[in-house]
Coordinates of C-alpha atoms in Angstrom, one line a residue:
Chain A
M29 CA -67.5 56.2 -21.4
F30 CA -67.0 53.3 -18.9
G31 CA -70.7 52.6 -19.1
G32 CA -70.2 52.3 -22.8
I33 CA -67.5 49.8 -22.7
I34 CA -69.1 47.7 -20.0
A35 CA -72.2 47.6 -22.1
E36 CA -70.2 46.6 -25.1
F37 CA -67.8 44.0 -23.5
G38 CA -69.8 42.7 -20.6
T39 CA -68.3 43.2 -17.2
R40 CA -67.0 39.7 -17.0
Y41 CA -65.0 40.1 -20.1
L42 CA -63.5 43.3 -19.0
I43 CA -62.6 41.9 -15.6
S44 CA -61.2 38.7 -17.1
I45 CA -58.8 40.9 -19.2
V46 CA -57.8 42.9 -16.2
V47 CA -57.2 39.5 -14.2
V48 CA -55.1 38.1 -17.0
T49 CA -53.2 41.4 -17.2
L50 CA -52.4 41.4 -13.5
Q51 CA -51.7 37.6 -13.2
V52 CA -49.2 37.7 -16.0
S53 CA -47.4 41.0 -15.1
L54 CA -47.4 40.3 -11.3
A55 CA -46.1 36.7 -11.8
A56 CA -43.5 37.9 -14.2
V57 CA -42.4 40.7 -11.9
S58 CA -42.2 38.3 -8.8
I59 CA -40.0 36.0 -10.8
S60 CA -37.8 38.8 -12.1
T61 CA -37.4 40.4 -8.6
L62 CA -36.2 37.2 -7.1
V63 CA -33.7 36.6 -10.1
S64 CA -32.6 40.4 -10.1
V65 CA -32.0 40.6 -6.3
V66 CA -29.6 37.8 -6.7
L67 CA -28.0 39.2 -9.7
A68 CA -27.7 42.7 -8.4
G69 CA -26.1 41.3 -5.2
V70 CA -23.6 39.4 -7.0
L71 CA -22.7 42.4 -9.2
G72 CA -23.1 44.9 -6.3
F73 CA -20.8 43.0 -3.8
G74 CA -18.7 40.7 -5.9
D75 CA -15.7 41.4 -7.9
F76 CA -14.9 39.2 -10.8
R77 CA -13.6 39.3 -14.3
G78 CA -16.1 40.3 -16.9
K79 CA -18.4 42.0 -14.3
G80 CA -18.2 45.2 -16.4
V81 CA -19.2 43.4 -19.5
L82 CA -22.1 41.8 -17.6
V83 CA -23.4 45.1 -16.3
S84 CA -23.2 46.6 -19.7
V85 CA -25.2 43.6 -21.1
I86 CA -27.8 44.2 -18.4
N87 CA -28.2 47.9 -19.1
T88 CA -28.5 47.2 -22.7
G89 CA -31.2 44.6 -21.7
M90 CA -33.3 47.6 -20.4
G91 CA -34.0 48.5 -24.1
F92 CA -34.6 45.0 -25.5
P93 CA -37.2 45.4 -28.2
S94 CA -40.1 43.5 -26.9
V95 CA -41.1 42.0 -30.2
V96 CA -37.7 40.5 -30.6
V97 CA -38.2 38.9 -27.2
G98 CA -41.5 37.8 -28.1
L99 CA -40.2 36.2 -31.3
V100 CA -37.2 34.3 -29.5
V101 CA -39.7 33.1 -26.8
L102 CA -42.2 31.8 -29.8
L103 CA -39.4 30.1 -31.5
L104 CA -38.1 28.6 -28.3
L105 CA -41.6 27.4 -27.1
S106 CA -42.9 26.4 -30.5
N107 CA -43.6 22.9 -31.2
A108 CA -40.8 23.1 -34.0
G109 CA -38.4 24.9 -31.5
P110 CA -35.8 23.5 -29.2
V111 CA -37.8 23.6 -26.0
G112 CA -41.3 23.0 -27.4
G113 CA -40.2 20.2 -29.8
G114 CA -37.8 18.7 -27.4
F115 CA -34.2 18.2 -28.2
D116 CA -31.9 15.4 -28.4
L117 CA -28.6 15.3 -26.6
G118 CA -27.3 13.1 -29.4
L119 CA -26.6 10.1 -27.2
P120 CA -26.9 6.7 -28.9
G121 CA -30.1 5.0 -28.4
V122 CA -31.8 8.0 -26.7
G123 CA -34.5 9.8 -28.6
V124 CA -36.0 13.1 -27.4
L125 CA -34.7 13.7 -23.9
Y126 CA -36.2 16.9 -22.9
S127 CA -39.5 18.2 -24.0
F128 CA -42.0 20.8 -22.6
G129 CA -44.6 19.6 -25.3
G130 CA -44.5 23.0 -27.1
V131 CA -48.1 23.4 -27.8
E132 CA -48.9 23.2 -24.3
L133 CA -47.0 26.4 -23.4
L134 CA -47.1 28.5 -26.6
Y135 CA -50.2 30.8 -26.7
T136 CA -50.7 30.5 -22.9
P137 CA -50.3 32.8 -20.1
T138 CA -47.2 31.0 -19.0
A139 CA -45.5 31.9 -22.3
M140 CA -46.5 35.6 -21.7
V141 CA -44.9 35.2 -18.2
V142 CA -41.7 33.9 -19.9
S143 CA -41.4 36.8 -22.2
Q144 CA -42.3 39.5 -19.6
V145 CA -39.4 38.0 -17.2
V146 CA -36.9 38.4 -20.0
L147 CA -38.3 42.0 -20.3
A148 CA -38.4 43.1 -16.8
T149 CA -35.3 41.3 -15.3
P150 CA -32.8 43.6 -16.7
V151 CA -34.9 46.8 -15.7
I152 CA -35.1 45.6 -12.0
T153 CA -31.7 44.3 -11.9
S154 CA -30.2 47.5 -13.2
V155 CA -32.1 49.8 -10.9
T156 CA -31.5 47.7 -8.0
L157 CA -27.9 47.6 -8.6
S158 CA -27.6 51.3 -8.9
A159 CA -29.4 51.6 -5.5
I160 CA -26.9 49.4 -4.0
E161 CA -24.1 51.2 -5.6
S162 CA -25.4 54.5 -4.5
V163 CA -25.5 53.5 -0.8
D164 CA -23.2 56.0 1.1
P165 CA -19.7 54.2 1.5
S166 CA -19.8 55.4 5.2
I167 CA -22.6 52.7 5.8
R168 CA -20.3 50.0 4.7
D169 CA -17.3 51.5 6.7
A170 CA -19.6 51.9 9.9
A171 CA -20.9 48.3 9.6
F172 CA -17.3 47.1 9.2
A173 CA -16.1 49.3 12.0
A174 CA -18.9 47.8 14.3
G175 CA -17.2 44.6 13.9
G176 CA -19.5 43.0 11.2
T177 CA -18.7 40.4 8.8
A178 CA -18.8 40.8 5.1
R179 CA -22.2 39.4 5.3
D180 CA -23.4 41.9 7.8
V181 CA -22.0 44.7 5.7
Q182 CA -24.2 43.4 2.7
I183 CA -27.2 43.1 5.0
A184 CA -26.7 46.6 6.1
V185 CA -26.2 47.9 2.6
V186 CA -29.3 46.0 1.2
R187 CA -31.5 47.4 4.1
E188 CA -30.4 50.9 3.1
A189 CA -31.1 50.2 -0.6
R190 CA -34.6 49.0 0.0
Y191 CA -36.3 52.0 -1.2
G192 CA -34.5 51.8 -4.4
L193 CA -35.8 48.1 -4.7
V194 CA -39.3 49.2 -4.4
T195 CA -38.6 51.7 -7.3
A196 CA -36.9 48.8 -9.2
V197 CA -39.9 46.6 -8.8
L198 CA -42.3 49.5 -10.0
A199 CA -40.2 50.1 -12.9
G200 CA -40.2 46.3 -13.7
F201 CA -44.0 46.3 -13.4
G202 CA -44.4 49.2 -15.5
R203 CA -42.3 47.6 -18.2
A204 CA -44.2 44.4 -18.1
V205 CA -47.6 45.8 -17.9
S206 CA -47.4 48.3 -20.7
E207 CA -45.6 45.9 -23.0
V208 CA -47.6 44.7 -26.1
G209 CA -45.2 43.2 -28.6
S210 CA -44.2 40.2 -27.0
V211 CA -47.4 39.1 -25.3
L212 CA -49.2 39.5 -28.7
I213 CA -46.8 37.3 -30.3
V214 CA -46.4 34.6 -27.6
G215 CA -49.9 34.9 -26.1
G216 CA -51.9 35.0 -29.2
N217 CA -54.4 37.6 -27.9
I218 CA -56.8 34.8 -27.2
A219 CA -60.3 35.3 -25.9
I220 CA -62.7 32.4 -25.5
A221 CA -66.3 32.9 -26.8
T222 CA -68.8 31.6 -24.3
G223 CA -71.9 32.3 -26.3
G224 CA -74.3 35.2 -26.9
G225 CA -71.4 37.4 -27.9
A226 CA -69.8 37.1 -24.4
R227 CA -66.1 36.4 -24.2
V228 CA -63.6 35.6 -21.5
S229 CA -59.9 36.4 -21.8
F230 CA -57.5 33.6 -22.0
T231 CA -54.2 35.5 -23.1
R232 CA -55.8 38.9 -23.8
T233 CA -54.4 41.6 -21.8
L234 CA -55.3 45.4 -21.7
T235 CA -52.6 46.2 -24.2
T236 CA -53.4 43.4 -26.8
A237 CA -57.1 44.2 -26.2
I238 CA -56.3 47.7 -27.3
T239 CA -54.5 46.7 -30.5
L240 CA -57.6 44.6 -31.4
E241 CA -60.0 47.4 -30.8
A242 CA -57.8 49.8 -32.9
R243 CA -57.7 47.2 -35.5
Q244 CA -61.4 47.1 -35.7
G245 CA -61.6 50.8 -35.6
N246 CA -63.4 51.1 -32.2
Y247 CA -61.1 53.8 -31.2
G248 CA -63.4 55.0 -28.3
T249 CA -63.3 51.4 -26.6
G250 CA -59.6 51.4 -27.1
I251 CA -59.2 54.6 -25.3
A252 CA -61.4 53.5 -22.4
L253 CA -59.2 50.4 -22.1
G254 CA -56.1 52.6 -22.0
V255 CA -57.6 54.5 -19.2
V256 CA -58.1 51.3 -17.3
L257 CA -54.6 50.4 -17.9
L258 CA -53.3 53.8 -16.7
T259 CA -55.6 53.5 -13.6
I260 CA -54.0 50.1 -12.8
A261 CA -50.5 51.5 -13.4
L262 CA -51.4 54.5 -11.3
A263 CA -52.7 52.3 -8.3
V264 CA -49.8 50.0 -8.3
N265 CA -47.5 52.9 -8.2
G266 CA -49.4 54.6 -5.4
L267 CA -49.2 51.3 -3.5
G268 CA -45.5 51.2 -4.0
N269 CA -45.3 54.8 -2.7
V270 CA -47.2 53.9 0.4
V271 CA -44.7 50.9 1.1
R272 CA -41.7 53.2 0.5
D273 CA -43.2 55.9 2.8
R274 CA -44.0 53.4 5.5
G275 CA -40.5 52.0 5.5
R276 CA -39.0 55.7 5.8
A277 CA -41.3 56.7 8.8
Chain B
M22 CA -53.9 21.0 -25.9
R23 CA -54.5 22.3 -22.6
Y24 CA -53.3 24.9 -20.3
N25 CA -53.5 23.8 -16.7
A26 CA -53.7 26.7 -14.4
G27 CA -54.1 24.6 -11.3
D28 CA -57.7 24.8 -11.2
M29 CA -58.4 22.1 -13.8
S30 CA -56.0 19.5 -12.7
D31 CA -58.7 17.1 -11.4
R32 CA -59.7 16.6 -15.0
D33 CA -56.5 15.0 -16.2
G34 CA -56.0 11.6 -17.2
G35 CA -53.1 9.8 -15.6
D36 CA -51.2 8.5 -18.6
E37 CA -47.4 9.4 -18.8
G38 CA -47.8 12.2 -21.3
T39 CA -50.2 14.2 -19.3
T40 CA -48.5 13.6 -16.1
R41 CA -45.3 15.1 -17.5
R42 CA -47.2 17.9 -19.3
R43 CA -48.9 18.7 -16.0
L44 CA -45.5 18.6 -14.2
M45 CA -44.1 21.1 -16.6
Q46 CA -47.2 23.3 -16.5
A47 CA -47.2 23.2 -12.8
T48 CA -43.6 24.4 -12.7
G49 CA -44.2 27.0 -15.4
V50 CA -47.3 28.5 -13.7
A51 CA -46.3 28.2 -10.2
G52 CA -45.9 32.0 -9.8
L53 CA -49.1 32.6 -11.5
A54 CA -51.2 30.2 -9.5
G55 CA -50.2 31.5 -6.3
L56 CA -50.8 35.1 -7.2
A57 CA -54.4 35.6 -8.3
G58 CA -56.1 32.3 -7.9
C59 CA -56.2 32.1 -11.7
S60 CA -60.0 32.8 -11.9
G61 CA -61.2 34.0 -15.3
S62 CA -58.3 32.5 -17.5
G63 CA -60.0 29.4 -18.5
G64 CA -63.0 28.9 -20.7
G65 CA -65.6 30.2 -18.4
S66 CA -65.3 29.7 -14.8
T67 CA -63.9 26.3 -14.1
D68 CA -63.5 26.5 -10.3
A69 CA -66.1 23.9 -9.7
P70 CA -66.0 21.8 -12.8
A71 CA -67.8 18.9 -11.2
T72 CA -70.9 20.9 -10.4
G73 CA -71.0 22.9 -13.6
E74 CA -71.6 26.7 -14.0
S75 CA -73.6 28.3 -11.4
E76 CA -74.0 31.7 -12.8
G77 CA -76.9 31.8 -15.0
D78 CA -75.7 34.3 -17.5
M79 CA -74.0 32.0 -19.9
S80 CA -75.6 29.9 -22.5
T81 CA -72.9 27.3 -22.6
T82 CA -71.2 25.5 -19.6
E83 CA -68.0 23.7 -19.8
P84 CA -68.7 20.0 -19.1
P85 CA -66.6 18.3 -16.6
D86 CA -65.3 15.8 -18.9
P87 CA -64.3 16.8 -22.5
N88 CA -65.8 14.5 -25.0
V89 CA -63.0 14.9 -27.5
G90 CA -59.2 14.8 -26.9
D91 CA -57.9 16.8 -24.0
G92 CA -60.8 19.5 -24.1
E93 CA -58.9 22.3 -25.9
L94 CA -58.5 23.2 -29.5
V95 CA -56.1 25.8 -30.8
L96 CA -57.4 27.4 -34.1
A97 CA -55.1 29.6 -36.1
T98 CA -57.2 31.6 -38.5
T99 CA -57.4 34.8 -40.4
T100 CA -58.3 38.2 -39.1
S101 CA -61.3 38.2 -41.4
T102 CA -63.1 35.4 -39.7
Y103 CA -62.3 36.8 -36.2
D104 CA -62.8 40.6 -36.8
T105 CA -66.2 40.0 -38.3
G106 CA -67.2 38.4 -35.1
L107 CA -68.2 35.1 -37.0
L108 CA -66.1 32.9 -34.7
D109 CA -67.4 34.4 -31.6
A110 CA -70.9 33.5 -32.7
I111 CA -70.3 30.0 -33.9
N112 CA -67.5 28.6 -31.7
P113 CA -69.8 28.5 -28.5
L114 CA -72.1 26.0 -30.5
F115 CA -69.1 23.8 -30.9
Q116 CA -68.1 24.0 -27.4
E117 CA -71.6 23.0 -26.4
A118 CA -71.6 20.0 -28.7
F119 CA -68.3 18.8 -28.1
G120 CA -67.1 20.0 -24.7
V121 CA -64.1 21.4 -26.2
T122 CA -62.9 25.0 -25.6
V123 CA -61.7 26.8 -28.8
R124 CA -58.7 29.0 -28.6
T125 CA -58.7 31.4 -31.4
I126 CA -55.3 33.1 -32.6
S127 CA -56.3 35.5 -35.5
Q128 CA -53.3 36.1 -37.9
G129 CA -53.0 36.5 -41.5
T130 CA -53.4 33.4 -43.6
G131 CA -49.7 33.1 -44.1
A132 CA -48.9 33.2 -40.4
A133 CA -51.7 30.9 -39.5
I134 CA -50.4 28.3 -42.0
E135 CA -46.9 28.7 -40.5
T136 CA -48.5 28.3 -37.0
G137 CA -50.0 25.1 -38.1
R138 CA -46.9 24.0 -39.8
N139 CA -44.9 24.3 -36.5
G140 CA -47.5 22.3 -34.8
D141 CA -48.5 25.1 -32.5
A142 CA -52.2 25.1 -33.6
D143 CA -54.5 22.0 -34.0
V144 CA -56.6 23.2 -37.1
I145 CA -56.5 26.3 -39.4
L146 CA -59.2 28.1 -41.1
V147 CA -57.8 30.2 -44.0
H148 CA -58.4 31.6 -47.3
A149 CA -55.7 31.3 -49.8
R150 CA -55.9 28.2 -51.9
G151 CA -52.3 28.4 -53.2
P152 CA -50.7 28.3 -49.8
E153 CA -53.3 25.7 -48.5
D154 CA -52.4 23.5 -51.3
E155 CA -48.7 23.7 -50.4
F156 CA -49.5 22.9 -46.9
L157 CA -51.3 19.8 -47.9
R158 CA -48.7 18.7 -50.4
D159 CA -46.0 19.1 -47.6
G160 CA -48.0 16.8 -45.5
A161 CA -48.3 19.4 -42.8
G162 CA -52.1 19.2 -43.0
I163 CA -54.6 16.7 -44.0
N164 CA -58.5 16.3 -44.5
R165 CA -59.0 19.5 -46.0
R166 CA -62.7 20.7 -46.5
D167 CA -64.3 23.7 -48.1
V168 CA -66.4 25.6 -45.6
M169 CA -67.7 28.8 -46.9
F170 CA -67.0 31.7 -49.2
N171 CA -67.7 35.4 -49.8
D172 CA -65.8 37.7 -52.2
F173 CA -63.3 40.6 -52.2
V174 CA -64.2 44.1 -53.1
I175 CA -62.1 46.9 -54.1
V176 CA -63.0 49.9 -51.8
G177 CA -61.8 53.5 -51.8
P178 CA -62.8 57.1 -51.0
E179 CA -66.2 58.2 -52.2
D180 CA -65.0 60.8 -54.5
D181 CA -63.1 58.2 -56.3
P182 CA -59.9 60.1 -57.6
A183 CA -58.7 57.3 -59.9
G184 CA -62.2 56.9 -61.5
I185 CA -62.6 53.1 -61.1
D186 CA -66.3 53.2 -59.9
G187 CA -68.3 50.4 -61.4
M188 CA -65.7 48.8 -63.4
S189 CA -66.5 45.2 -64.1
S190 CA -62.8 44.0 -64.3
A191 CA -60.6 44.0 -61.3
T192 CA -57.4 43.9 -63.3
E193 CA -58.6 47.0 -65.2
A194 CA -59.4 48.7 -62.0
F195 CA -56.0 47.9 -60.4
A196 CA -54.3 49.0 -63.9
T197 CA -56.1 52.4 -63.7
I198 CA -55.1 52.9 -60.0
A199 CA -51.5 52.3 -61.0
E200 CA -51.8 54.5 -64.0
Q201 CA -53.3 57.4 -61.9
E202 CA -51.0 56.8 -59.1
A203 CA -53.7 56.8 -56.7
T204 CA -52.9 55.8 -53.2
F205 CA -53.4 52.1 -52.8
L206 CA -52.8 50.4 -49.5
S207 CA -51.7 46.8 -49.6
R208 CA -51.7 44.5 -46.6
G209 CA -48.2 43.3 -47.3
D210 CA -48.4 40.7 -44.6
D211 CA -48.6 37.6 -46.6
S212 CA -52.3 37.1 -45.7
G213 CA -54.9 35.5 -48.0
T214 CA -56.1 38.9 -48.9
N215 CA -52.6 40.1 -49.7
T216 CA -52.0 36.9 -51.7
K217 CA -55.2 37.7 -53.7
E218 CA -54.0 41.2 -54.3
L219 CA -50.7 40.2 -55.5
N220 CA -52.5 37.6 -58.0
I221 CA -54.6 40.5 -59.4
W222 CA -51.6 42.7 -59.8
E223 CA -49.9 39.9 -61.8
A224 CA -53.1 39.2 -63.8
A225 CA -53.1 43.0 -64.6
R226 CA -49.5 42.7 -65.6
V227 CA -48.8 45.7 -63.5
E228 CA -45.8 45.7 -61.0
P229 CA -47.0 48.1 -58.3
A230 CA -44.2 50.4 -57.3
G231 CA -44.0 54.1 -56.3
S232 CA -44.9 56.3 -53.4
W233 CA -48.7 55.6 -54.2
Y234 CA -48.4 51.9 -53.4
R235 CA -48.0 51.5 -49.5
E236 CA -47.8 48.3 -47.6
T237 CA -49.4 48.5 -44.1
G238 CA -48.1 45.2 -42.8
Q239 CA -51.2 44.9 -40.7
G240 CA -54.7 43.1 -40.5
M241 CA -57.6 44.0 -42.7
G242 CA -59.3 46.2 -40.2
D243 CA -56.2 48.2 -39.6
T244 CA -55.6 48.5 -43.3
L245 CA -59.2 49.6 -43.9
N246 CA -58.8 52.3 -41.1
Q247 CA -55.7 53.6 -42.8
A248 CA -57.2 53.7 -46.3
S249 CA -60.1 55.6 -44.6
Q250 CA -57.8 58.1 -43.0
T251 CA -55.6 58.7 -46.1
G252 CA -58.1 58.5 -48.9
G253 CA -56.7 55.4 -50.4
Y254 CA -57.9 52.5 -52.2
T255 CA -57.6 48.9 -50.9
L256 CA -58.7 45.3 -51.4
S257 CA -60.8 43.9 -48.8
D258 CA -62.9 40.8 -48.1
R259 CA -66.5 41.7 -48.1
G260 CA -67.0 40.3 -44.7
T261 CA -64.5 42.7 -42.9
Y262 CA -65.7 45.7 -44.9
L263 CA -69.2 45.2 -44.1
S264 CA -68.6 44.5 -40.3
Q265 CA -66.6 47.8 -40.0
Q266 CA -68.5 49.8 -42.5
N267 CA -69.8 52.1 -39.7
N268 CA -66.3 53.1 -38.7
I269 CA -64.9 54.0 -42.1
D270 CA -65.4 56.4 -44.9
L271 CA -64.8 54.1 -47.8
V272 CA -67.2 52.9 -50.4
I273 CA -67.3 49.7 -52.8
H274 CA -66.1 50.7 -56.2
V275 CA -65.7 47.3 -57.8
Q276 CA -67.9 44.5 -56.7
G277 CA -67.0 40.8 -56.4
P278 CA -68.7 37.9 -57.8
L279 CA -71.4 37.9 -55.1
R280 CA -72.8 41.1 -56.9
D281 CA -72.0 40.1 -60.5
G282 CA -68.3 41.2 -60.1
P283 CA -65.3 39.4 -61.8
A284 CA -64.7 35.7 -60.8
I285 CA -61.0 36.7 -59.7
L286 CA -62.4 38.4 -56.6
Q287 CA -63.8 35.1 -55.2
N288 CA -62.8 34.3 -51.6
P289 CA -63.3 30.7 -50.5
Y290 CA -62.2 29.6 -47.0
G291 CA -61.1 26.0 -46.1
V292 CA -60.4 24.2 -42.9
I293 CA -57.4 21.9 -42.5
P294 CA -56.4 20.0 -39.4
V295 CA -52.7 19.6 -38.7
N296 CA -51.3 16.3 -39.6
P297 CA -50.9 14.2 -36.4
A298 CA -48.3 12.0 -37.9
V299 CA -46.0 15.2 -38.3
H300 CA -46.8 16.7 -34.9
D301 CA -47.8 14.1 -32.5
N302 CA -49.0 16.4 -29.6
V303 CA -51.7 18.1 -31.7
N304 CA -55.3 17.5 -30.8
Y305 CA -56.3 15.9 -34.0
M306 CA -59.7 14.4 -32.7
A307 CA -60.8 17.8 -31.6
A308 CA -59.5 19.2 -34.9
M309 CA -61.6 16.6 -36.9
A310 CA -64.4 17.2 -34.6
Y311 CA -64.1 21.1 -35.4
V312 CA -64.2 20.2 -39.2
S313 CA -67.2 18.1 -38.7
F314 CA -69.0 20.8 -36.8
L315 CA -68.1 23.5 -39.4
T316 CA -69.3 21.3 -42.4
S317 CA -72.3 19.9 -40.6
P318 CA -75.8 21.2 -41.3
M319 CA -75.7 22.7 -37.7
G320 CA -72.3 24.6 -38.4
Q321 CA -73.3 25.6 -41.9
A322 CA -76.6 27.0 -40.8
A323 CA -74.9 29.0 -38.0
I324 CA -72.5 30.4 -40.7
E325 CA -75.5 31.2 -43.0
E326 CA -77.5 32.9 -40.2
Y327 CA -74.4 35.3 -39.0
T328 CA -74.9 38.9 -40.0
A329 CA -73.4 42.1 -39.4
N330 CA -74.9 45.6 -40.0
G331 CA -77.9 43.4 -41.5
S332 CA -75.9 41.7 -44.2
Q333 CA -74.9 38.0 -44.4
L334 CA -71.1 38.0 -44.4
F335 CA -70.2 34.2 -45.3
F336 CA -71.9 31.7 -47.6
P337 CA -71.7 28.1 -46.3
N338 CA -70.7 25.8 -49.2
A339 CA -69.7 22.6 -47.5
L340 CA -73.0 20.7 -47.9
S341 CA -73.6 19.3 -51.4
E342 CA -75.2 16.2 -52.9
E343 CA -72.6 16.3 -55.6
P344 CA -69.1 15.0 -54.9
D345 CA -66.5 17.6 -54.8
F346 CA -63.1 15.9 -54.7
Q347 CA -61.2 19.0 -55.5
Q348 CA -61.6 20.2 -51.8
Y349 CA -59.7 17.4 -50.3
V350 CA -56.5 17.6 -52.5
P351 CA -54.4 20.2 -54.0
Q352 CA -56.0 21.8 -57.0
D353 CA -53.6 20.4 -59.6
Y354 CA -53.6 16.9 -58.1
D355 CA -53.8 14.3 -60.8
G356 CA -55.8 11.3 -59.5
A357 CA -55.3 9.2 -62.7
S358 CA -51.4 9.2 -62.3
S359 CA -51.6 8.2 -58.6
A360 CA -53.9 5.3 -59.3
S361 CA -51.4 3.9 -61.8
V362 CA -48.7 3.5 -59.1
S363 CA -50.9 1.9 -56.5
P364 CA -49.1 -1.6 -56.3
E365 CA -45.9 0.4 -55.6
R366 CA -47.9 2.4 -53.0
F367 CA -49.2 -0.6 -51.4
Q368 CA -45.8 -2.2 -51.3
S369 CA -44.4 0.9 -49.6
W370 CA -47.1 0.4 -46.8
V371 CA -46.1 -3.1 -46.4
D372 CA -42.3 -1.9 -46.1
E373 CA -43.1 0.9 -43.6
F374 CA -45.9 -0.6 -41.4
V375 CA -45.4 -4.3 -41.2
P376 CA -42.9 -5.4 -38.8
E377 CA -40.1 -7.5 -40.1
G378 CA -40.5 -11.3 -39.5
F379 CA -44.4 -10.9 -39.7

């Protein structure tokens, strides 16, 4: 089966698809993790008005339809959209103040990272938050009793919740790497032809490559790509488990 | 139009626009660049742009300095030009000649035109003259050229439950399908093929409705697959049908004009650059270079030579000794009336472009 797809694709094309897939998803998960840890910390230790509403919003965010996220990111980054096209603060005598130069971002891996960050952040935040919340209250009490400041207590709790954080990151990665709707819309599923039928992925991920193969009726190739995707997901999860077990030992 | 993944920054010019763009991109891809070294995401290996390509397995290499614009061109096109493999075959020739990497987004014609209208592509290659004319009339695109054509065919299961095989009229075939209520799959996605299909229903004076008429909302390939699986009829461009013939159980029941079929099944393709006066950051020079490539003897020959399953899929029609003004302007454009207002037109240029106190 794999001999078949390598023959049909060229090794280089397949590798480039895997590289783009990993680049985009890992970048998105890294950014999401940073954002999520801060968010989960604020929600887990802080107490403020509207906290319950914010938690509900984040939990709902776990189910954001990826195509809707893709569409919103497309509109934002489009040359005709607020970010891509630049926007005007309406000050007299000042033209476009702020512009990313939309064409430069839409249909690039960066745009895909943006949409995957939006998709993965609620997942990672939510799982991290529940890990923090499920830390045994006795840990907090013990840290307090040992004369710790509020900060020391937080550090003790986060240390205790670190396995949960690994699970959160894995869940976020799973959401990002398996997602197809938004990366198809904002990435454009672009591969660059390099001559002699050879191609190199630019914004084509494993998932969007599968949609292309299915569209062309090459179901066998599509399934083979699916196996590659599953293998990657399995490897990443295995790695996560190793990290988790090391931490426990 | 470039995506700078950190490995190509030495190719940038120093003007204000590029610097700003580079800054924004650097911010945007900081996470990316650190993670995987960004190999494999550019057009070919760009790790050492100054020394060129060291692996000998590629027939094209990316020159260190793009010759036109900023070295990248975003082409929004239809699924039919991409899924048939045509663009994968001819774009490398363009890349070699102009040093510009082509990024192809294959959508339906409607979506491709919308992408161009938003300035998110530099050039579009599509096949629905009505929407193309609207695109021109709105000023969103300029310098349209005819590129190539093939035709549409009506395909369906071999046992032909509606009995349309061999009909010489597309409208009659559609009317018969509607009458028999035989399953018909419509693209339903505002693509060129969908536009054509709706035109045929209109010409047949049938309003397709009922459980036999299904919109797939997907590309031509998907729709052919579904028609094959469900034993339905559909309208397909000949190119996509021929290139997927091996994967599906459908046969041509009504031929297009390439094989003496009705003229309504014609399928001409046009290329239109996005108007740089509307979107100032489109790569207009590269877009025009792409137009010149497609319509040149070299590009036309490459289109002519492209085959799938032993058949030529597209027929180039850009080269002609006879003038064909209709390719540049909307089909209902009346040159005579516009000539009569030319003094006013000249005055409007003076008002718009000559600075006060000149």
